[in-house]
Amino acid sequence: MPRENKRKKPSLTVQITISLLIGIVAGIAMQSIPDIAEGYVKPFGTIFLNLLKFVVVPIVFFSILSGIISMSDIRKVGSIGVKTLVYYTCTTAGAIVLAMFLANLFKGFFTVIDPTGVTFEPGETASFMDTLVDIFPSNIIAPFANASMLQVIVAALLFGFGILAAGEKGRPAAALVDSLTEVCMKVMDIILRLSPIGVFCLILPVVAENGPQILGNLGLVLLCAYIGYFLHAVIVY
């Protein structure tokens, strides 16, 4: 029998790159009708972003919970929990410092926006004790609704401790957590497969409304971001 020639499907990175280029070209072509791009194309990009936000919190919660359960030792949970909170706080602080440094370093390269009519009133800075209190959620819904990652981590630690402490009766809950973790990963995989469409729908209205010259600034933003990613990985992590 003759062998069938199966074409290898392009990688997701290649698909995203192609959709980005097509989106730029389509955006340039639609400069005369930016309202259509804004009203009928951008919403699909927003849907893609919403889906990403939707799945991030459950993945964090169930992944941490699953990791705690896999330790099978309650005494390790407290130690790992404290280390996780400290690690998360320190890496977040490092990311903020790097972001502020790079933003100030690159700001001279970006187009200056006229601030006329724009007002900003900074909120009150929370004290250390207020911040400490806010880490511990008052109900189970709030951390997920507000995407408060520190609270999500604390909730995962508490439930992980509870499942381990329940012993034999906690095994069904542990199996459910393992199953839900795998389900969340599959949901994320499905959403990521939509990335080419999401990227296309996000870049097209930007180019259509602002023209191709905006790509220079977007390129600088990406360059700044990837330098930050690299420095964060090498220095902080």
Short mmCIF file of C-alpha atoms in Angstrom, two decimals:
data_model
loop_
_atom_site.label_atom_id
_atom_site.label_comp_id
_atom_site.label_asym_id
_atom_site.label_seq_id
_atom_site.Cartn_x
_atom_site.Cartn_y
_atom_site.Cartn_z
CA MET A 1 0.00 0.00 0.00
CA PRO A 2 1.29 3.50 -0.81
CA ARG A 3 2.30 5.52 2.20
CA GLU A 4 0.21 8.56 2.91
CA ASN A 5 2.10 11.83 3.07
CA LYS A 6 0.94 13.58 6.20
CA ARG A 7 1.81 17.23 6.38
CA LYS A 8 3.21 18.27 9.70
CA LYS A 9 1.02 20.88 11.36
CA PRO A 10 2.86 24.14 12.09
CA SER A 11 3.72 24.71 15.74
CA LEU A 12 1.57 27.04 17.82
CA THR A 13 4.35 29.64 17.78
CA VAL A 14 4.42 29.62 13.97
CA GLN A 15 0.62 29.85 13.83
CA ILE A 16 0.63 32.85 16.20
CA THR A 17 3.36 34.58 14.18
CA ILE A 18 1.46 34.06 10.93
CA SER A 19 -1.81 35.30 12.46
CA LEU A 20 0.02 38.35 13.83
CA LEU A 21 1.36 39.25 10.38
CA ILE A 22 -2.03 38.66 8.75
CA GLY A 23 -3.66 40.81 11.45
CA ILE A 24 -1.22 43.65 10.76
CA VAL A 25 -1.87 43.51 7.01
CA ALA A 26 -5.63 43.33 7.55
CA GLY A 27 -5.44 46.23 10.01
CA ILE A 28 -3.63 48.40 7.46
CA ALA A 29 -6.26 47.50 4.86
CA MET A 30 -9.07 48.45 7.28
CA GLN A 31 -7.69 51.86 8.31
CA SER A 32 -10.55 53.55 6.49
CA ILE A 33 -13.13 51.58 8.51
CA PRO A 34 -11.68 51.35 12.05
CA ASP A 35 -15.16 51.28 13.59
CA ILE A 36 -15.85 47.89 12.03
CA ALA A 37 -12.55 46.52 13.34
CA GLU A 38 -13.27 47.95 16.79
CA GLY A 39 -16.88 46.83 16.93
CA TYR A 40 -16.79 43.41 15.26
CA VAL A 41 -13.21 42.09 15.47
CA LYS A 42 -11.87 43.33 18.81
CA PRO A 43 -14.66 41.67 20.87
CA PHE A 44 -13.34 38.25 19.83
CA GLY A 45 -9.88 39.24 21.08
CA THR A 46 -11.45 40.35 24.35
CA ILE A 47 -13.19 36.98 24.62
CA PHE A 48 -9.82 35.26 24.24
CA LEU A 49 -8.30 37.40 27.02
CA ASN A 50 -11.31 36.72 29.25
CA LEU A 51 -10.88 32.98 28.74
CA LEU A 52 -7.23 33.19 29.79
CA LYS A 53 -8.16 35.12 32.94
CA PHE A 54 -10.97 32.64 33.57
CA VAL A 55 -8.72 29.58 33.74
CA VAL A 56 -5.62 31.00 35.47
CA VAL A 57 -7.01 31.09 39.03
CA PRO A 58 -8.42 27.51 39.00
CA ILE A 59 -5.11 26.22 37.61
CA VAL A 60 -3.12 27.95 40.37
CA PHE A 61 -5.52 26.73 43.08
CA PHE A 62 -5.75 23.09 42.00
CA SER A 63 -2.06 22.81 41.06
CA ILE A 64 -0.93 23.99 44.50
CA LEU A 65 -3.60 21.87 46.18
CA SER A 66 -2.52 18.81 44.20
CA GLY A 67 1.12 19.42 45.06
CA ILE A 68 0.34 19.66 48.77
CA ILE A 69 -1.70 16.47 48.73
CA SER A 70 1.10 14.62 46.94
CA MET A 71 3.43 15.31 49.93
CA SER A 72 1.25 13.07 52.15
CA ASP A 73 2.76 14.63 55.28
CA ILE A 74 0.95 17.34 57.24
CA ARG A 75 4.19 18.52 58.85
CA LYS A 76 5.60 19.43 55.44
CA VAL A 77 2.54 21.50 54.53
CA GLY A 78 3.22 24.27 57.04
CA SER A 79 6.87 24.56 56.07
CA ILE A 80 6.13 24.50 52.34
CA GLY A 81 3.22 26.90 52.82
CA VAL A 82 5.33 29.55 54.53
CA LYS A 83 8.08 29.12 51.94
CA THR A 84 5.53 29.44 49.12
CA LEU A 85 4.13 32.70 50.49
CA VAL A 86 7.60 34.14 51.07
CA TYR A 87 8.75 32.97 47.63
CA TYR A 88 5.69 34.45 45.92
CA THR A 89 6.09 37.76 47.76
CA CYS A 90 9.81 38.05 46.99
CA THR A 91 9.50 37.13 43.31
CA THR A 92 6.59 39.56 42.91
CA ALA A 93 8.63 42.33 44.56
CA GLY A 94 11.53 41.52 42.23
CA ALA A 95 9.25 41.69 39.21
CA ILE A 96 7.90 45.10 40.31
CA VAL A 97 11.40 46.52 40.83
CA LEU A 98 12.55 45.27 37.41
CA ALA A 99 9.40 46.58 35.73
CA MET A 100 9.81 50.06 37.24
CA PHE A 101 13.51 50.15 36.30
CA LEU A 102 12.92 49.11 32.69
CA ALA A 103 9.89 51.39 32.31
CA ASN A 104 11.99 54.39 33.34
CA LEU A 105 14.90 53.21 31.17
CA PHE A 106 12.73 52.88 28.04
CA LYS A 107 10.33 55.80 28.54
CA GLY A 108 12.48 58.17 26.46
CA PHE A 109 11.99 55.97 23.39
CA PHE A 110 8.19 56.05 23.39
CA THR A 111 5.88 58.64 21.88
CA VAL A 112 4.97 61.23 24.51
CA ILE A 113 1.23 61.35 25.20
CA ASP A 114 -0.35 64.71 25.93
CA PRO A 115 -1.52 64.53 29.57
CA THR A 116 -3.90 67.48 29.24
CA GLY A 117 -7.18 66.75 31.01
CA VAL A 118 -5.87 63.54 32.57
CA THR A 119 -5.99 63.37 36.36
CA PHE A 120 -4.68 60.77 38.75
CA GLU A 121 -5.19 60.44 42.47
CA PRO A 122 -3.11 57.71 44.12
CA GLY A 123 -4.91 55.61 46.69
CA GLU A 124 -3.88 55.31 50.30
CA THR A 125 -0.94 53.02 50.95
CA ALA A 126 -1.96 50.03 53.06
CA SER A 127 0.01 49.32 56.21
CA PHE A 128 1.92 46.09 56.70
CA MET A 129 -0.70 44.76 59.11
CA ASP A 130 -3.55 45.60 56.70
CA THR A 131 -1.67 43.80 53.93
CA LEU A 132 -1.13 40.80 56.22
CA VAL A 133 -4.83 40.67 57.08
CA ASP A 134 -5.81 40.91 53.41
CA ILE A 135 -3.79 37.79 52.62
CA PHE A 136 -6.34 35.69 54.52
CA PRO A 137 -9.73 35.60 52.75
CA SER A 138 -12.97 36.10 54.68
CA ASN A 139 -14.88 33.79 52.31
CA ILE A 140 -14.05 31.19 49.68
CA ILE A 141 -15.59 33.08 46.74
CA ALA A 142 -13.72 36.41 47.04
CA PRO A 143 -10.19 35.14 46.13
CA PHE A 144 -11.50 33.56 42.93
CA ALA A 145 -13.78 36.45 42.02
CA ASN A 146 -11.02 39.05 42.55
CA ALA A 147 -8.17 36.86 41.24
CA SER A 148 -6.23 37.59 44.44
CA MET A 149 -3.37 35.13 44.06
CA LEU A 150 -2.05 35.35 47.61
CA GLN A 151 -5.51 34.56 48.96
CA VAL A 152 -5.85 31.72 46.44
CA ILE A 153 -2.54 30.27 47.67
CA VAL A 154 -3.66 30.51 51.30
CA ALA A 155 -6.98 28.84 50.45
CA ALA A 156 -5.13 26.04 48.63
CA LEU A 157 -2.84 25.53 51.63
CA LEU A 158 -5.76 25.34 54.05
CA PHE A 159 -7.74 22.89 51.93
CA GLY A 160 -4.62 20.81 51.30
CA PHE A 161 -3.98 20.65 55.04
CA GLY A 162 -7.62 19.68 55.62
CA ILE A 163 -7.58 16.88 53.07
CA LEU A 164 -4.37 15.42 54.52
CA ALA A 165 -5.70 15.76 58.07
CA ALA A 166 -8.92 13.92 57.10
CA GLY A 167 -6.85 10.83 56.32
CA GLU A 168 -8.88 8.00 54.77
CA LYS A 169 -12.00 10.14 54.46
CA GLY A 170 -10.02 12.77 52.57
CA ARG A 171 -8.96 10.38 49.81
CA PRO A 172 -12.08 10.96 47.63
CA ALA A 173 -11.42 14.71 47.84
CA ALA A 174 -7.77 14.13 46.90
CA ALA A 175 -8.82 12.07 43.87
CA LEU A 176 -11.28 14.82 42.87
CA VAL A 177 -8.54 17.45 43.14
CA ASP A 178 -6.23 15.37 40.95
CA SER A 179 -8.99 14.98 38.37
CA LEU A 180 -9.89 18.70 38.42
CA THR A 181 -6.22 19.64 38.02
CA GLU A 182 -6.02 17.56 34.85
CA VAL A 183 -9.31 19.03 33.59
CA CYS A 184 -8.04 22.59 34.15
CA MET A 185 -4.86 21.79 32.22
CA LYS A 186 -6.92 20.47 29.32
CA VAL A 187 -9.11 23.59 29.38
CA MET A 188 -5.96 25.73 29.25
CA ASP A 189 -4.68 23.68 26.32
CA ILE A 190 -7.96 24.27 24.46
CA ILE A 191 -7.77 28.02 25.11
CA LEU A 192 -4.13 28.21 24.01
CA ARG A 193 -5.07 26.56 20.72
CA LEU A 194 -7.23 29.64 20.11
CA SER A 195 -4.18 31.92 20.45
CA PRO A 196 -3.77 32.55 16.70
CA ILE A 197 -7.37 33.77 16.45
CA GLY A 198 -7.01 35.82 19.65
CA VAL A 199 -3.80 37.48 18.47
CA PHE A 200 -5.33 38.27 15.07
CA CYS A 201 -8.42 39.85 16.65
CA LEU A 202 -6.34 41.89 19.10
CA ILE A 203 -3.74 43.32 16.70
CA LEU A 204 -6.09 44.11 13.80
CA PRO A 205 -8.16 46.87 15.51
CA VAL A 206 -5.01 48.42 17.01
CA VAL A 207 -3.40 48.82 13.59
CA ALA A 208 -6.67 49.86 11.95
CA GLU A 209 -7.22 52.65 14.48
CA ASN A 210 -3.64 53.89 14.94
CA GLY A 211 -1.94 53.01 11.66
CA PRO A 212 1.20 50.91 11.07
CA GLN A 213 3.36 53.47 12.91
CA ILE A 214 2.01 52.09 16.18
CA LEU A 215 3.96 48.88 15.51
CA GLY A 216 7.20 50.64 16.40
CA ASN A 217 5.95 51.40 19.89
CA LEU A 218 4.46 47.93 20.24
CA GLY A 219 7.81 46.46 19.24
CA LEU A 220 9.55 48.51 21.93
CA VAL A 221 7.00 47.34 24.48
CA LEU A 222 7.70 43.72 23.54
CA LEU A 223 11.45 44.29 23.63
CA CYS A 224 11.17 45.89 27.07
CA ALA A 225 8.92 43.05 28.28
CA TYR A 226 11.21 40.27 27.06
CA ILE A 227 14.27 41.94 28.55
CA GLY A 228 12.31 42.03 31.81
CA TYR A 229 11.38 38.34 31.47
CA PHE A 230 15.02 37.41 30.85
CA LEU A 231 16.37 39.46 33.77
CA HIS A 232 13.63 38.16 36.07
CA ALA A 233 14.45 34.56 35.16
CA VAL A 234 18.25 35.02 35.50
CA ILE A 235 18.40 37.34 38.51
CA VAL A 236 15.27 36.74 40.60
CA TYR A 237 14.58 33.06 39.91
#
